[in-house]
CSV table of C-alpha atoms in Angstrom, one decimal:
chain,number,residue,atom,x,y,z
A,1,MET,CA,-74.2,-43.4,-99.1
A,2,THR,CA,-70.3,-44.9,-98.9
A,3,HIS,CA,-69.3,-44.0,-101.5
A,4,PRO,CA,-68.9,-46.5,-104.7
A,5,GLY,CA,-66.3,-45.0,-107.0
A,6,ASP,CA,-66.1,-42.3,-109.7
A,7,GLY,CA,-67.4,-43.2,-113.0
A,8,GLN,CA,-66.6,-42.9,-116.6
A,9,GLY,CA,-68.4,-40.7,-119.7
A,10,GLY,CA,-69.4,-43.2,-121.9
A,11,TRP,CA,-77.4,-46.4,-126.2
A,12,GLY,CA,-74.5,-45.5,-129.1
A,13,GLY,CA,-73.6,-49.1,-130.1
A,14,GLN,CA,-76.7,-50.6,-130.7
A,15,GLN,CA,-74.4,-52.1,-129.8
A,16,GLY,CA,-72.7,-51.5,-133.5
A,17,GLY,CA,-72.1,-47.9,-133.0
A,18,TRP,CA,-70.9,-45.6,-136.1
A,19,GLY,CA,-70.6,-47.2,-139.3
A,20,GLN,CA,-67.4,-46.5,-140.7
A,21,PRO,CA,-68.8,-44.2,-144.1
A,22,SER,CA,-67.5,-44.9,-147.1
A,23,TYR,CA,-66.8,-42.5,-149.7
A,24,PRO,CA,-65.7,-43.0,-153.4
A,25,GLN,CA,-62.5,-42.8,-154.5
A,26,THR,CA,-60.7,-39.7,-156.4
A,27,GLY,CA,-60.9,-39.9,-160.3
A,28,GLY,CA,-58.7,-39.1,-162.0
A,29,PHE,CA,-57.7,-38.3,-165.6
A,30,PRO,CA,-55.8,-41.5,-168.3
A,31,GLN,CA,-52.9,-41.5,-168.9
A,32,GLN,CA,-52.6,-40.1,-172.9
A,33,GLN,CA,-49.3,-40.9,-174.7
A,34,GLN,CA,-47.9,-40.3,-177.7
A,35,GLN,CA,-45.5,-40.5,-179.8
A,36,ALA,CA,-44.1,-38.9,-183.0
A,37,GLN,CA,-42.4,-40.6,-185.6
A,38,TYR,CA,-40.1,-39.1,-188.1
A,39,GLY,CA,-38.7,-40.7,-192.0
A,40,GLY,CA,-36.8,-39.6,-193.2
A,41,LEU,CA,-36.5,-38.9,-197.6
A,42,GLY,CA,-33.8,-39.9,-199.2
A,43,VAL,CA,-33.5,-42.3,-202.6
A,44,TYR,CA,-30.8,-41.3,-205.3
A,45,SER,CA,-30.6,-42.3,-208.4
A,46,GLY,CA,-28.0,-42.2,-211.6
A,47,GLY,CA,-24.2,-42.4,-211.0
A,48,PRO,CA,-23.2,-42.6,-207.4
A,49,PRO,CA,-24.6,-41.4,-204.6
A,50,GLN,CA,-24.3,-38.0,-203.6
A,51,ARG,CA,-24.0,-36.5,-199.9
A,52,PRO,CA,-27.5,-35.3,-198.9
A,53,ASN,CA,-28.7,-31.7,-199.0
A,54,ARG,CA,-29.8,-31.5,-195.6
A,55,GLY,CA,-30.8,-27.9,-195.2
A,56,PRO,CA,-33.6,-28.5,-196.4
A,57,TRP,CA,-34.8,-31.4,-194.6
A,58,LEU,CA,-33.6,-30.0,-191.4
A,59,VAL,CA,-35.7,-27.6,-192.1
A,60,VAL,CA,-38.8,-30.0,-193.2
A,61,GLY,CA,-38.6,-32.1,-189.5
A,62,ILE,CA,-38.2,-28.6,-187.2
A,63,ILE,CA,-41.3,-27.8,-188.5
A,64,VAL,CA,-43.2,-31.3,-188.2
A,65,ALA,CA,-41.9,-31.2,-184.8
A,66,VAL,CA,-43.1,-27.9,-184.2
A,67,LEU,CA,-46.7,-29.1,-185.6
A,68,VAL,CA,-46.7,-32.3,-183.4
A,69,LEU,CA,-46.3,-30.1,-180.3
A,70,VAL,CA,-48.6,-27.5,-180.8
A,71,GLY,CA,-51.1,-30.7,-182.4
A,72,GLY,CA,-50.5,-32.8,-178.3
A,73,GLY,CA,-51.0,-29.7,-176.9
A,74,LEU,CA,-54.2,-29.4,-178.4
A,75,THR,CA,-55.6,-32.5,-177.5
A,76,VAL,CA,-55.0,-31.9,-174.1
A,77,PHE,CA,-56.7,-29.2,-174.5
A,78,LEU,CA,-59.4,-31.1,-176.0
A,79,LEU,CA,-59.4,-34.2,-173.5
A,80,ASN,CA,-59.0,-32.2,-170.6
A,81,ARG,CA,-61.5,-29.2,-171.2
A,82,ASP,CA,-65.1,-29.5,-169.9
A,83,PRO,CA,-68.4,-28.1,-172.0
A,84,ASP,CA,-69.4,-26.6,-169.9
A,85,LYS,CA,-67.0,-25.3,-168.1
A,86,GLY,CA,-64.3,-23.8,-170.5
A,87,ALA,CA,-60.5,-24.8,-170.5
A,88,ALA,CA,-59.6,-27.2,-167.4
A,89,PRO,CA,-57.2,-25.1,-164.9
A,90,ALA,CA,-53.6,-25.5,-165.9
A,91,THR,CA,-52.4,-28.6,-163.5
A,92,SER,CA,-48.9,-28.5,-162.3
A,93,SER,CA,-46.6,-31.0,-160.9
A,94,ALA,CA,-46.7,-30.6,-157.7
A,95,PRO,CA,-48.7,-32.4,-155.5
A,96,THR,CA,-51.7,-31.1,-154.9
A,97,THR,CA,-54.8,-32.5,-151.9
A,98,THR,CA,-57.6,-33.5,-152.9
A,99,SER,CA,-61.0,-33.6,-151.6
A,100,SER,CA,-61.2,-36.7,-150.8
A,101,GLU,CA,-60.3,-35.2,-147.1
A,102,GLU,CA,-63.0,-32.6,-146.7
A,103,THR,CA,-65.5,-34.8,-147.6
A,104,THR,CA,-64.2,-37.2,-144.3
A,105,LYS,CA,-64.4,-34.3,-142.7
A,106,SER,CA,-68.4,-33.0,-143.6
A,107,SER,CA,-69.4,-36.6,-143.7
A,108,ALA,CA,-68.7,-38.5,-139.9
A,109,PRO,CA,-70.4,-38.2,-136.9
A,110,PRO,CA,-70.1,-35.7,-134.8
A,111,ALA,CA,-69.1,-37.2,-131.1
A,112,ALA,CA,-71.3,-37.5,-129.2
A,113,SER,CA,-74.0,-34.7,-127.0
A,114,CYS,CA,-76.8,-33.9,-125.6
A,115,GLU,CA,-78.7,-30.6,-124.4
A,116,ALA,CA,-79.8,-30.8,-120.4
A,117,HIS,CA,-83.9,-30.7,-120.1
A,118,ALA,CA,-83.2,-27.7,-118.1
A,119,ALA,CA,-81.2,-24.1,-116.8
A,120,LYS,CA,-79.1,-25.0,-114.4
A,121,TRP,CA,-78.7,-29.0,-116.0
A,122,THR,CA,-75.7,-30.6,-117.3
A,123,CYS,CA,-75.9,-34.2,-119.8
A,124,VAL,CA,-74.0,-37.3,-119.9
A,125,ALA,CA,-73.7,-38.1,-122.6
A,126,VAL,CA,-72.8,-41.9,-122.4
A,127,LYS,CA,-71.5,-43.0,-126.5
A,128,SER,CA,-71.0,-46.7,-125.1
A,129,VAL,CA,-73.9,-47.1,-123.6
A,130,GLY,CA,-76.0,-44.8,-126.2
A,131,PHE,CA,-78.2,-42.6,-124.3
A,132,GLY,CA,-77.4,-39.4,-122.7
A,133,TYR,CA,-78.9,-38.2,-119.5
A,134,ASP,CA,-79.0,-34.9,-117.2
A,135,VAL,CA,-78.1,-34.2,-113.8
A,136,PRO,CA,-78.2,-30.9,-111.9
A,137,ASP,CA,-74.8,-28.7,-111.9
A,138,THR,CA,-74.1,-29.4,-108.6
A,139,TRP,CA,-73.4,-32.9,-109.5
A,140,LYS,CA,-70.4,-33.9,-111.0
A,141,PRO,CA,-69.4,-35.9,-114.0
A,142,ALA,CA,-66.2,-38.4,-113.3
A,143,THR,CA,-63.7,-39.4,-115.2
A,144,PRO,CA,-64.1,-41.3,-118.2
A,145,THR,CA,-62.0,-44.3,-117.3
A,146,SER,CA,-63.8,-44.4,-114.4
A,147,VAL,CA,-66.3,-47.4,-114.1
A,148,GLY,CA,-68.2,-48.7,-110.8
A,149,VAL,CA,-68.5,-52.7,-109.2
A,150,VAL,CA,-72.0,-54.2,-108.6
A,151,GLU,CA,-71.1,-57.1,-106.5
A,152,GLY,CA,-72.1,-59.8,-106.9
A,153,LEU,CA,-73.1,-59.0,-110.7
A,154,PRO,CA,-69.2,-58.8,-111.8
A,155,ASP,CA,-71.0,-58.2,-116.1
A,156,VAL,CA,-72.3,-54.6,-114.8
A,157,LYS,CA,-70.1,-52.0,-115.7
A,158,LEU,CA,-71.1,-48.6,-114.0
A,159,ILE,CA,-70.0,-45.7,-117.1
A,160,GLY,CA,-70.9,-42.7,-117.0
A,161,LEU,CA,-70.6,-42.1,-114.0
A,162,ALA,CA,-71.7,-38.1,-112.0
A,163,THR,CA,-71.6,-37.8,-108.9
A,164,TYR,CA,-72.4,-35.6,-106.1
A,165,GLY,CA,-71.6,-34.2,-102.0
A,166,ASP,CA,-68.1,-35.5,-100.9
A,167,TYR,CA,-67.6,-35.6,-98.5
A,168,LYS,CA,-65.5,-37.2,-94.9
A,169,CYS,CA,-66.7,-39.1,-91.2
A,170,GLY,CA,-64.9,-40.9,-89.5
A,171,GLY,CA,-62.0,-41.0,-91.4
A,172,LYS,CA,-63.7,-42.7,-94.5
A,173,GLY,CA,-65.2,-41.1,-97.2
A,174,TYR,CA,-69.5,-40.6,-98.9
A,175,ASN,CA,-71.4,-39.5,-101.2
A,176,ARG,CA,-74.6,-37.9,-101.5
A,177,GLY,CA,-75.7,-39.0,-104.9
A,178,ASN,CA,-74.4,-40.8,-108.1
A,179,THR,CA,-75.2,-41.9,-111.2
A,180,GLY,CA,-74.3,-44.3,-113.5
A,181,ALA,CA,-75.1,-46.3,-117.0
A,182,ALA,CA,-74.3,-49.8,-118.8
A,183,LEU,CA,-74.7,-52.3,-121.6
A,184,LEU,CA,-75.8,-55.5,-121.1
A,185,PRO,CA,-76.8,-58.7,-123.6
A,186,LYS,CA,-79.9,-58.2,-124.3
A,187,GLY,CA,-82.3,-60.0,-121.7
A,188,ASP,CA,-85.5,-60.4,-119.4
A,189,ALA,CA,-85.4,-56.0,-118.7
A,190,GLY,CA,-87.6,-56.5,-115.6
A,191,ALA,CA,-86.2,-59.0,-113.9
A,192,THR,CA,-81.9,-56.9,-115.2
A,193,ALA,CA,-83.9,-53.8,-113.4
A,194,LYS,CA,-84.6,-55.6,-110.0
A,195,ASP,CA,-81.5,-57.7,-109.5
A,196,ILE,CA,-79.0,-54.1,-109.9
A,197,ALA,CA,-81.6,-52.4,-107.6
A,198,THR,CA,-81.8,-54.4,-104.5
A,199,LYS,CA,-77.4,-55.7,-104.9
A,200,LEU,CA,-77.1,-51.7,-104.8
A,201,SER,CA,-79.0,-51.4,-101.8
A,202,THR,CA,-77.9,-54.0,-100.4
A,203,GLN,CA,-73.6,-52.0,-101.5
A,204,TYR,CA,-74.9,-48.8,-101.0
A,205,TYR,CA,-75.8,-48.7,-97.3
A,206,LYS,CA,-74.0,-52.0,-96.2
A,207,SER,CA,-71.9,-49.5,-93.8
A,208,ALA,CA,-75.1,-49.3,-91.3
A,209,PRO,CA,-75.2,-51.3,-88.6
A,210,THR,CA,-78.9,-51.4,-89.6
A,211,SER,CA,-80.8,-51.0,-92.3
A,212,ASN,CA,-83.9,-51.8,-95.2
A,213,ALA,CA,-84.5,-52.3,-98.5
A,214,VAL,CA,-88.0,-52.3,-100.6
A,215,VAL,CA,-86.9,-53.0,-103.3
A,216,GLY,CA,-90.1,-52.1,-106.0
A,217,GLU,CA,-91.6,-54.3,-108.7
A,218,PRO,CA,-90.7,-53.4,-112.4
A,219,LYS,CA,-92.8,-50.9,-114.4
A,220,GLU,CA,-93.3,-50.0,-118.1
A,221,ILE,CA,-91.9,-46.7,-118.8
A,222,THR,CA,-92.4,-44.4,-122.2
A,223,LEU,CA,-89.1,-42.0,-121.7
A,224,PRO,CA,-90.9,-38.3,-122.1
A,225,LYS,CA,-90.9,-36.9,-126.3
A,226,THR,CA,-90.6,-40.6,-127.1
A,227,THR,CA,-91.7,-42.8,-127.6
A,228,VAL,CA,-88.8,-45.6,-126.0
A,229,LYS,CA,-90.0,-47.4,-123.5
A,230,GLY,CA,-88.0,-48.7,-120.2
A,231,MET,CA,-88.7,-50.7,-117.9
A,232,LEU,CA,-88.1,-49.1,-113.9
A,233,VAL,CA,-88.2,-50.2,-110.2
A,234,ASP,CA,-87.4,-48.4,-107.2
A,235,SER,CA,-85.9,-49.1,-104.2
A,236,VAL,CA,-86.2,-47.5,-100.8
A,237,ILE,CA,-83.5,-48.2,-98.2
A,238,THR,CA,-83.5,-46.9,-94.0
A,239,THR,CA,-80.4,-47.6,-92.0
A,240,SER,CA,-80.0,-46.5,-88.6
A,241,GLY,CA,-77.0,-46.7,-85.9
A,242,ASN,CA,-74.4,-44.7,-88.3
A,243,ASN,CA,-74.2,-41.1,-87.9
A,244,CYS,CA,-72.0,-40.6,-91.0
A,245,LEU,CA,-74.2,-42.1,-93.0
A,246,ALA,CA,-77.9,-41.3,-94.3
A,247,THR,CA,-81.0,-43.3,-92.6
A,248,LYS,CA,-83.0,-42.7,-96.3
A,249,GLY,CA,-82.4,-43.6,-100.0
A,250,SER,CA,-83.9,-43.6,-102.8
A,251,ILE,CA,-82.4,-46.4,-105.8
A,252,ARG,CA,-84.1,-46.1,-109.3
A,253,VAL,CA,-82.7,-48.5,-111.9
A,254,LEU,CA,-83.9,-48.2,-115.7
A,255,VAL,CA,-84.0,-50.3,-118.6
A,256,LEU,CA,-84.6,-50.1,-121.7
A,257,GLN,CA,-83.9,-52.8,-124.4
A,258,SER,CA,-82.8,-51.7,-128.1
A,259,THR,CA,-82.6,-55.2,-130.6
A,260,ASP,CA,-79.3,-56.5,-129.2
A,261,ASN,CA,-79.0,-55.5,-125.9
A,262,LEU,CA,-80.2,-53.5,-122.6
A,263,HIS,CA,-79.3,-50.3,-122.1
A,264,VAL,CA,-79.2,-49.3,-118.0
A,265,PHE,CA,-79.4,-46.3,-116.3
A,266,MET,CA,-79.7,-46.5,-112.9
A,267,ALA,CA,-79.8,-43.0,-110.4
A,268,ASN,CA,-78.7,-43.1,-106.3
A,269,GLY,CA,-79.9,-40.7,-103.7
A,270,ASP,CA,-79.4,-39.8,-100.2
A,271,LEU,CA,-82.8,-38.2,-98.9
A,272,GLU,CA,-82.6,-37.9,-95.6
A,273,GLY,CA,-80.0,-37.8,-92.1
A,274,GLY,CA,-75.8,-38.4,-92.7
A,275,ALA,CA,-73.1,-36.2,-91.4
A,276,THR,CA,-74.4,-32.8,-89.8
A,277,ASP,CA,-71.7,-30.9,-92.1
A,278,ALA,CA,-72.1,-33.3,-95.5
A,279,PRO,CA,-74.1,-31.1,-98.2
A,280,ALA,CA,-77.2,-30.6,-98.7
A,281,ALA,CA,-80.2,-33.7,-99.3
A,282,VAL,CA,-81.1,-35.2,-102.9
A,283,SER,CA,-84.5,-34.9,-103.7
A,284,GLU,CA,-87.3,-36.8,-105.0
A,285,ALA,CA,-88.3,-34.6,-107.3
A,286,ASP,CA,-84.0,-34.8,-109.2
A,287,LEU,CA,-84.0,-38.6,-108.9
A,288,GLN,CA,-86.7,-38.9,-111.0
A,289,ALA,CA,-86.2,-36.0,-113.6
A,290,MET,CA,-82.6,-38.0,-113.5
A,291,VAL,CA,-84.7,-41.1,-114.8
A,292,ASP,CA,-87.5,-39.2,-116.8
A,293,SER,CA,-84.2,-37.3,-118.9
A,294,VAL,CA,-83.1,-41.2,-120.3
A,295,LYS,CA,-82.7,-40.0,-124.5
A,296,PRO,CA,-81.1,-42.1,-126.3
A,297,LEU,CA,-78.5,-40.8,-128.4
A,298,SER,CA,-78.9,-39.5,-132.8
């Protein structure tokens, strides 16, 4: 098949995606305002006023001030004392780190990931579409910014792509297989699967002078080890007249339906033919295993 371009790693969103967690405001102690007032005594009686003797009153003032400070400290101690834990730790005027940052780290949803169903397979997590799928280790996930197009369906953008067996022949680039995913508005899952399979059967093998695609009818399947149902369409393409291109290929399109969206998975592979020095063809068993491996991301 001709190389359709590489793709991105991306049912995550419902499409809504992860909700932003909210956290309680950090607590604080009410500010304590204390005012100490000292009213002086100075009553003079009989005869002309005399210069007051400040000695005893100065001593009294110092004693009262000390008592106020001690009383204020005791008040703060009582206000901050936890009856179960004893006295609160000493405070500092230096800024401290609250626990909200740690809470955010522990409460935020983890990065999307998934585990492959078997050894020597890799799971590709497509977070924005909400599922992951497995490919053999010989397949390469494409760059995160790459997008594959479906000719005739401009609203279908394939992301989370992986490719296998890139090679050159006759000055053109080919590969032996590719996969991809897409998120679409809610609709008829079976009709959507058949439409995408039909368009790609033409697009991927159009460099052959002669080609014929037999596109099957949608059939309902349940993903292994889940209760998730989807509509699957198989297409088998045969070609002739181009020695660089496969003489037989297969495209499988799976469409899952959630409350608001259709979640699309596509797997394509050359089954026979192609250039003599091209990498080995893809087995039908591997194509079906890719479809069976599709799993919603939690």
